[in-house]
PDB file of C-alpha atoms in Angstrom:
ATOM      1  CA  GLY A 722     327.054-149.721 -43.426  1.00 52.00           C
ATOM      2  CA  ALA A 723     325.000-152.298 -41.315  1.00 79.00           C
ATOM      3  CA  GLY A 724     325.468-150.549 -37.938  1.00 93.00           C
ATOM      4  CA  VAL A 725     327.020-147.511 -36.135  1.00 96.00           C
ATOM      5  CA  SER A 726     330.734-147.344 -36.594  1.00 97.00           C
ATOM      6  CA  GLN A 727     333.025-145.496 -34.382  1.00 97.00           C
ATOM      7  CA  SER A 728     336.888-145.013 -34.340  1.00 97.00           C
ATOM      8  CA  PRO A 729     339.239-145.405 -32.934  1.00 97.00           C
ATOM      9  CA  ARG A 730     337.997-148.032 -30.631  1.00 97.00           C
ATOM     10  CA  TYR A 731     340.939-147.009 -28.016  1.00 97.00           C
ATOM     11  CA  LYS A 732     342.497-143.696 -27.530  1.00 98.00           C
ATOM     12  CA  VAL A 733     345.364-142.785 -24.957  1.00 98.00           C
ATOM     13  CA  ALA A 734     345.983-139.065 -24.801  1.00 98.00           C
ATOM     14  CA  LYS A 735     348.442-137.184 -22.630  1.00 98.00           C
ATOM     15  CA  ARG A 736     346.745-134.505 -20.637  1.00 97.00           C
ATOM     16  CA  GLY A 737     346.511-131.310 -22.670  1.00 97.00           C
ATOM     17  CA  GLN A 738     346.518-132.970 -26.241  1.00 98.00           C
ATOM     18  CA  ASP A 739     343.640-132.561 -28.425  1.00 98.00           C
ATOM     19  CA  VAL A 740     341.549-135.762 -29.621  1.00 98.00           C
ATOM     20  CA  ALA A 741     338.933-136.281 -32.384  1.00 98.00           C
ATOM     21  CA  LEU A 742     336.437-139.298 -32.196  1.00 98.00           C
ATOM     22  CA  ARG A 743     334.654-140.367 -35.356  1.00 98.00           C
ATOM     23  CA  CYS A 744     331.324-141.667 -35.781  1.00 98.00           C
ATOM     24  CA  ASP A 745     329.695-143.123 -38.886  1.00 97.00           C
ATOM     25  CA  PRO A 746     325.874-143.600 -38.445  1.00 96.00           C
ATOM     26  CA  ILE A 747     323.467-146.116 -40.008  1.00 95.00           C
ATOM     27  CA  SER A 748     322.772-144.943 -43.568  1.00 93.00           C
ATOM     28  CA  GLY A 749     319.592-142.845 -43.711  1.00 91.00           C
ATOM     29  CA  HIS A 750     319.484-142.221 -40.008  1.00 93.00           C
ATOM     30  CA  VAL A 751     318.484-138.563 -39.385  1.00 91.00           C
ATOM     31  CA  SER A 752     319.370-138.109 -35.666  1.00 93.00           C
ATOM     32  CA  LEU A 753     322.929-138.603 -34.281  1.00 95.00           C
ATOM     33  CA  PHE A 754     323.634-138.542 -30.510  1.00 95.00           C
ATOM     34  CA  TRP A 755     326.792-138.479 -28.562  1.00 97.00           C
ATOM     35  CA  TYR A 756     326.958-139.935 -25.003  1.00 97.00           C
ATOM     36  CA  GLN A 757     329.446-140.062 -22.291  1.00 97.00           C
ATOM     37  CA  GLN A 758     329.696-143.271 -19.901  1.00 97.00           C
ATOM     38  CA  ALA A 759     331.910-143.437 -17.178  1.00 94.00           C
ATOM     39  CA  LEU A 760     332.631-146.746 -15.445  1.00 90.00           C
ATOM     40  CA  GLY A 761     329.770-147.981 -13.551  1.00 88.00           C
ATOM     41  CA  GLN A 762     327.308-145.183 -14.667  1.00 91.00           C
ATOM     42  CA  GLY A 763     324.726-145.034 -17.319  1.00 93.00           C
ATOM     43  CA  PRO A 764     325.301-142.979 -20.686  1.00 95.00           C
ATOM     44  CA  GLU A 765     325.294-139.145 -20.162  1.00 95.00           C
ATOM     45  CA  PHE A 766     323.912-137.051 -22.829  1.00 93.00           C
ATOM     46  CA  LEU A 767     326.306-134.764 -24.700  1.00 96.00           C
ATOM     47  CA  THR A 768     324.764-133.485 -27.860  1.00 95.00           C
ATOM     48  CA  TYR A 769     322.274-134.256 -30.658  1.00 93.00           C
ATOM     49  CA  PHE A 770     322.128-133.665 -34.211  1.00 94.00           C
ATOM     50  CA  GLN A 771     319.228-133.780 -36.651  1.00 93.00           C
ATOM     51  CA  ASN A 772     320.856-134.031 -40.119  1.00 94.00           C
ATOM     52  CA  GLU A 773     323.644-131.404 -39.973  1.00 96.00           C
ATOM     53  CA  ALA A 774     321.927-129.244 -37.438  1.00 95.00           C
ATOM     54  CA  GLN A 775     323.292-129.323 -33.893  1.00 95.00           C
ATOM     55  CA  LEU A 776     319.830-129.040 -31.932  1.00 92.00           C
ATOM     56  CA  ASP A 777     320.963-129.502 -28.561  1.00 91.00           C
ATOM     57  CA  LYS A 778     324.512-129.427 -26.978  1.00 93.00           C
ATOM     58  CA  SER A 779     323.349-128.981 -23.415  1.00 91.00           C
ATOM     59  CA  GLY A 780     325.163-131.863 -22.139  1.00 93.00           C
ATOM     60  CA  LEU A 781     328.612-131.096 -23.467  1.00 96.00           C
ATOM     61  CA  PRO A 782     330.610-130.646 -20.047  1.00 95.00           C
ATOM     62  CA  SER A 783     332.951-127.642 -21.201  1.00 94.00           C
ATOM     63  CA  ASP A 784     333.858-125.454 -23.977  1.00 96.00           C
ATOM     64  CA  ARG A 785     336.714-127.866 -24.527  1.00 98.00           C
ATOM     65  CA  PHE A 786     334.023-130.142 -26.212  1.00 98.00           C
ATOM     66  CA  PHE A 787     332.949-129.611 -29.739  1.00 97.00           C
ATOM     67  CA  ALA A 788     331.002-131.671 -32.039  1.00 98.00           C
ATOM     68  CA  GLU A 789     330.149-131.356 -35.779  1.00 98.00           C
ATOM     69  CA  ARG A 790     328.212-133.285 -38.505  1.00 97.00           C
ATOM     70  CA  PRO A 791     328.725-130.972 -41.515  1.00 96.00           C
ATOM     71  CA  GLU A 792     327.099-133.067 -44.226  1.00 93.00           C
ATOM     72  CA  GLY A 793     324.506-134.557 -42.073  1.00 92.00           C
ATOM     73  CA  SER A 794     326.177-138.123 -41.887  1.00 94.00           C
ATOM     74  CA  VAL A 795     329.611-138.574 -40.353  1.00 97.00           C
ATOM     75  CA  SER A 796     330.062-136.816 -36.990  1.00 98.00           C
ATOM     76  CA  THR A 797     333.353-135.661 -35.019  1.00 98.00           C
ATOM     77  CA  LEU A 798     333.672-135.174 -31.442  1.00 98.00           C
ATOM     78  CA  LYS A 799     336.555-133.093 -30.552  1.00 98.00           C
ATOM     79  CA  ILE A 800     337.896-132.600 -27.083  1.00 98.00           C
ATOM     80  CA  GLN A 801     340.634-130.045 -26.928  1.00 98.00           C
ATOM     81  CA  ARG A 802     343.225-129.887 -23.974  1.00 98.00           C
ATOM     82  CA  THR A 803     342.086-133.039 -22.692  1.00 98.00           C
ATOM     83  CA  GLN A 804     341.999-133.654 -18.738  1.00 97.00           C
ATOM     84  CA  GLN A 805     341.796-136.735 -16.696  1.00 96.00           C
ATOM     85  CA  GLU A 806     338.300-136.189 -15.976  1.00 96.00           C
ATOM     86  CA  ASP A 807     337.766-136.808 -19.529  1.00 97.00           C
ATOM     87  CA  SER A 808     338.588-140.261 -19.442  1.00 97.00           C
ATOM     88  CA  ALA A 809     335.441-142.385 -20.358  1.00 97.00           C
ATOM     89  CA  VAL A 810     333.728-144.200 -23.068  1.00 97.00           C
ATOM     90  CA  TYR A 811     332.263-142.139 -25.663  1.00 98.00           C
ATOM     91  CA  LEU A 812     329.174-143.632 -27.336  1.00 98.00           C
ATOM     92  CA  CYS A 813     327.715-142.448 -30.656  1.00 97.00           C
ATOM     93  CA  ALA A 814     324.039-143.514 -31.570  1.00 96.00           C
ATOM     94  CA  SER A 815     321.665-142.771 -34.476  1.00 94.00           C
ATOM     95  CA  SER A 816     318.102-143.206 -35.000  1.00 91.00           C
ATOM     96  CA  LEU A 817     315.724-142.957 -37.771  1.00 88.00           C
ATOM     97  CA  ASP A 818     313.413-140.317 -36.792  1.00 80.00           C
ATOM     98  CA  PRO A 819     313.816-137.820 -33.810  1.00 72.00           C
ATOM     99  CA  GLY A 820     311.757-138.075 -30.739  1.00 70.00           C
ATOM    100  CA  ASP A 821     310.389-141.688 -30.519  1.00 74.00           C
ATOM    101  CA  SER A 822     312.656-143.954 -32.448  1.00 83.00           C
ATOM    102  CA  PRO A 823     315.178-146.311 -30.482  1.00 87.00           C
ATOM    103  CA  LEU A 824     318.769-145.578 -30.616  1.00 90.00           C
ATOM    104  CA  HIS A 825     321.287-147.852 -32.308  1.00 93.00           C
ATOM    105  CA  PHE A 826     324.783-147.528 -30.537  1.00 95.00           C
ATOM    106  CA  GLY A 827     328.179-147.908 -32.008  1.00 96.00           C
ATOM    107  CA  ASN A 828     330.820-149.897 -29.985  1.00 95.00           C
ATOM    108  CA  GLY A 829     332.149-146.727 -28.380  1.00 97.00           C
ATOM    109  CA  THR A 830     335.478-145.039 -28.085  1.00 98.00           C
ATOM    110  CA  ARG A 831     337.303-145.811 -24.776  1.00 97.00           C
ATOM    111  CA  LEU A 832     339.284-142.515 -24.026  1.00 98.00           C
ATOM    112  CA  THR A 833     342.005-142.853 -21.465  1.00 98.00           C
ATOM    113  CA  VAL A 834     343.853-139.521 -20.551  1.00 98.00           C
ATOM    114  CA  THR A 835     346.984-139.943 -18.616  1.00 96.00           C
TER     115      THR A 835
ATOM    116  CA  GLN B1444     316.469-131.360 -14.449  1.00 65.00           C
ATOM    117  CA  LYS B1445     314.822-134.566 -16.115  1.00 73.00           C
ATOM    118  CA  GLU B1446     315.773-137.581 -14.097  1.00 90.00           C
ATOM    119  CA  VAL B1447     315.515-141.455 -14.590  1.00 94.00           C
ATOM    120  CA  GLU B1448     315.895-143.421 -11.637  1.00 95.00           C
ATOM    121  CA  GLN B1449     317.028-147.026 -11.081  1.00 95.00           C
ATOM    122  CA  ASN B1450     318.284-149.117  -8.364  1.00 88.00           C
ATOM    123  CA  SER B1451     321.956-149.854  -9.023  1.00 85.00           C
ATOM    124  CA  GLY B1452     321.579-153.544  -7.557  1.00 88.00           C
ATOM    125  CA  PRO B1453     323.161-156.024  -8.184  1.00 94.00           C
ATOM    126  CA  LEU B1454     319.859-157.900  -8.248  1.00 96.00           C
ATOM    127  CA  SER B1455     320.644-161.584  -7.800  1.00 97.00           C
ATOM    128  CA  VAL B1456     318.050-164.402  -8.867  1.00 97.00           C
ATOM    129  CA  PRO B1457     318.549-167.936  -9.559  1.00 97.00           C
ATOM    130  CA  GLU B1458     318.187-169.612 -12.834  1.00 97.00           C
ATOM    131  CA  GLY B1459     314.662-170.055 -13.971  1.00 97.00           C
ATOM    132  CA  ALA B1460     313.313-167.331 -11.779  1.00 97.00           C
ATOM    133  CA  ILE B1461     311.653-164.134 -12.833  1.00 97.00           C
ATOM    134  CA  ALA B1462     313.720-160.842 -12.534  1.00 97.00           C
ATOM    135  CA  SER B1463     311.913-157.791 -12.000  1.00 97.00           C
ATOM    136  CA  LEU B1464     313.770-154.410 -13.040  1.00 97.00           C
ATOM    137  CA  ASN B1465     312.228-151.085 -12.067  1.00 97.00           C
ATOM    138  CA  CYS B1466     312.491-147.478 -13.138  1.00 97.00           C
ATOM    139  CA  THR B1467     310.903-144.192 -12.314  1.00 97.00           C
ATOM    140  CA  TYR B1468     311.149-141.006 -14.311  1.00 95.00           C
ATOM    141  CA  SER B1469     310.597-137.318 -13.423  1.00 93.00           C
ATOM    142  CA  ASP B1470     309.268-135.847 -16.805  1.00 89.00           C
ATOM    143  CA  ARG B1471     305.356-136.085 -16.938  1.00 89.00           C
ATOM    144  CA  GLY B1472     305.575-135.416 -20.621  1.00 87.00           C
ATOM    145  CA  SER B1473     307.622-138.400 -21.597  1.00 89.00           C
ATOM    146  CA  GLN B1474     306.030-140.451 -24.198  1.00 88.00           C
ATOM    147  CA  SER B1475     308.583-143.108 -25.317  1.00 90.00           C
ATOM    148  CA  PHE B1476     310.371-145.688 -22.849  1.00 94.00           C
ATOM    149  CA  PHE B1477     313.100-148.142 -23.666  1.00 95.00           C
ATOM    150  CA  TRP B1478     315.047-150.811 -21.973  1.00 97.00           C
ATOM    151  CA  TYR B1479     318.661-151.465 -23.050  1.00 97.00           C
ATOM    152  CA  ARG B1480     320.886-154.473 -22.032  1.00 97.00           C
ATOM    153  CA  GLN B1481     324.521-153.695 -21.593  1.00 96.00           C
ATOM    154  CA  TYR B1482     327.112-156.462 -21.223  1.00 96.00           C
ATOM    155  CA  SER B1483     330.533-155.497 -19.616  1.00 92.00           C
ATOM    156  CA  GLY B1484     332.892-153.694 -22.067  1.00 90.00           C
ATOM    157  CA  LYS B1485     330.024-153.500 -24.588  1.00 93.00           C
ATOM    158  CA  SER B1486     327.527-150.898 -26.029  1.00 94.00           C
ATOM    159  CA  PRO B1487     324.007-150.827 -25.031  1.00 95.00           C
ATOM    160  CA  GLU B1488     321.625-153.023 -27.221  1.00 95.00           C
ATOM    161  CA  LEU B1489     317.876-152.370 -27.423  1.00 94.00           C
ATOM    162  CA  ILE B1490     315.658-154.847 -25.714  1.00 95.00           C
ATOM    163  CA  MET B1491     312.021-153.359 -25.654  1.00 94.00           C
ATOM    164  CA  SER B1492     310.395-150.120 -26.431  1.00 94.00           C
ATOM    165  CA  ILE B1493     306.931-149.216 -24.875  1.00 95.00           C
ATOM    166  CA  TYR B1494     304.907-146.134 -25.630  1.00 92.00           C
ATOM    167  CA  SER B1495     301.362-146.933 -24.220  1.00 93.00           C
ATOM    168  CA  ASN B1496     300.097-147.755 -20.568  1.00 95.00           C
ATOM    169  CA  GLY B1497     300.046-151.553 -19.900  1.00 95.00           C
ATOM    170  CA  ASP B1498     301.982-154.424 -20.673  1.00 96.00           C
ATOM    171  CA  LYS B1499     304.320-155.334 -23.857  1.00 97.00           C
ATOM    172  CA  GLU B1500     305.713-158.982 -24.061  1.00 97.00           C
ATOM    173  CA  ASP B1501     308.121-160.076 -26.367  1.00 96.00           C
ATOM    174  CA  GLY B1502     309.544-163.619 -25.621  1.00 97.00           C
ATOM    175  CA  ARG B1503     310.722-163.843 -22.175  1.00 97.00           C
ATOM    176  CA  PHE B1504     310.729-160.163 -21.794  1.00 98.00           C
ATOM    177  CA  THR B1505     307.632-158.029 -20.726  1.00 98.00           C
ATOM    178  CA  ALA B1506     307.719-154.264 -20.247  1.00 97.00           C
ATOM    179  CA  GLN B1507     305.292-152.482 -18.154  1.00 97.00           C
ATOM    180  CA  LEU B1508     304.371-148.867 -18.310  1.00 97.00           C
ATOM    181  CA  ASN B1509     302.367-146.566 -15.858  1.00 96.00           C
ATOM    182  CA  LYS B1510     302.514-143.181 -16.915  1.00 94.00           C
ATOM    183  CA  ALA B1511     300.285-141.896 -13.966  1.00 95.00           C
ATOM    184  CA  SER B1512     302.815-143.205 -11.467  1.00 95.00           C
ATOM    185  CA  GLN B1513     305.780-142.373 -13.840  1.00 95.00           C
ATOM    186  CA  TYR B1514     306.950-145.964 -13.577  1.00 96.00           C
ATOM    187  CA  VAL B1515     308.235-148.520 -16.197  1.00 97.00           C
ATOM    188  CA  SER B1516     309.492-151.875 -15.372  1.00 97.00           C
ATOM    189  CA  LEU B1517     311.028-154.970 -17.145  1.00 98.00           C
ATOM    190  CA  LEU B1518     310.223-158.433 -16.221  1.00 98.00           C
ATOM    191  CA  ILE B1519     312.731-161.282 -17.417  1.00 98.00           C
ATOM    192  CA  ARG B1520     310.906-164.681 -17.150  1.00 98.00           C
ATOM    193  CA  ASP B1521     312.961-168.121 -16.934  1.00 98.00           C
ATOM    194  CA  SER B1522     316.061-165.935 -16.139  1.00 98.00           C
ATOM    195  CA  GLN B1523     319.299-167.443 -17.808  1.00 97.00           C
ATOM    196  CA  PRO B1524     323.076-167.044 -16.621  1.00 97.00           C
ATOM    197  CA  SER B1525     323.345-165.231 -20.206  1.00 97.00           C
ATOM    198  CA  ASP B1526     320.930-162.552 -18.932  1.00 97.00           C
ATOM    199  CA  SER B1527     323.416-161.488 -16.491  1.00 97.00           C
ATOM    200  CA  ALA B1528     324.146-157.631 -17.566  1.00 97.00           C
ATOM    201  CA  THR B1529     323.376-154.027 -16.558  1.00 97.00           C
ATOM    202  CA  TYR B1530     319.830-153.196 -17.744  1.00 98.00           C
ATOM    203  CA  LEU B1531     319.446-149.386 -18.692  1.00 97.00           C
ATOM    204  CA  CYS B1532     316.254-147.697 -18.533  1.00 97.00           C
ATOM    205  CA  ALA B1533     315.893-144.668 -21.204  1.00 94.00           C
ATOM    206  CA  VAL B1534     313.106-141.953 -21.463  1.00 93.00           C
ATOM    207  CA  TYR B1535     312.500-139.572 -24.181  1.00 88.00           C
ATOM    208  CA  SER B1536     312.352-136.248 -22.464  1.00 74.00           C
ATOM    209  CA  GLY B1537     311.448-133.430 -24.711  1.00 66.00           C
ATOM    210  CA  TYR B1538     311.715-133.433 -28.261  1.00 63.00           C
ATOM    211  CA  SER B1539     315.009-135.158 -28.952  1.00 69.00           C
ATOM    212  CA  THR B1540     316.963-136.071 -25.511  1.00 79.00           C
ATOM    213  CA  LEU B1541     316.975-139.763 -24.729  1.00 87.00           C
ATOM    214  CA  THR B1542     317.974-139.623 -20.760  1.00 91.00           C
ATOM    215  CA  PHE B1543     319.361-143.011 -19.386  1.00 94.00           C
ATOM    216  CA  GLY B1544     319.121-144.102 -15.868  1.00 95.00           C
ATOM    217  CA  LYS B1545     322.355-145.428 -14.124  1.00 94.00           C
ATOM    218  CA  GLY B1546     321.386-148.952 -14.851  1.00 96.00           C
ATOM    219  CA  THR B1547     320.609-151.993 -12.710  1.00 96.00           C
ATOM    220  CA  MET B1548     323.186-154.888 -12.579  1.00 96.00           C
ATOM    221  CA  LEU B1549     321.501-158.328 -12.923  1.00 97.00           C
ATOM    222  CA  LEU B1550     323.202-161.619 -11.760  1.00 97.00           C
ATOM    223  CA  VAL B1551     321.632-164.846 -12.829  1.00 97.00           C
ATOM    224  CA  SER B1552     323.329-167.719 -10.866  1.00 96.00           C
ATOM    225  CA  PRO B1553     323.054-171.305 -12.266  1.00 93.00           C
TER     226      PRO B1553
END
């Protein structure tokens, strides 16, 4: 597609539910990133994929967070047993090459945990 | 921990003035630097990238980089109300991780 596509745009979950957020990057982009953005804050790094390999997951806040990109294109961020502090916008971004290419962001998924 | 620091603002400037946005970073090895603009409720969009010391101009925008001082800035000339947004500084730290500052809110008054 022309840009990074994320779904759903909005997700409301009850505390304790599991959620799955999808990201479809720009075709041919090697690198894929997930960020979490709380209100009034900058994006916080969660995890990074180069093709299907998850090279950095140091930003995942707990073992309830899991990300995958099994075929090197679409990625899913899964959050198990959601908590209120998980409420945020989850941004996916892709880039052509790792290390120095700018990131192109999707529109994000706004997660609200009630 | 690699850090990117920005004043949160808001920075208020009148229409037509020059807006100056500043950013410092902690990782001396950083090589790639970006400025993103984020409107409220929208995702970040790339404005400028800069990789070498000095100035880089693109239309009304100029990015300035000083690696010795670990400082990068963005100047917006002839500021317009439509420039009102949050400006995010981002730095590649290490091989893959793009670290963002918290952003500076810019308000341009007509």
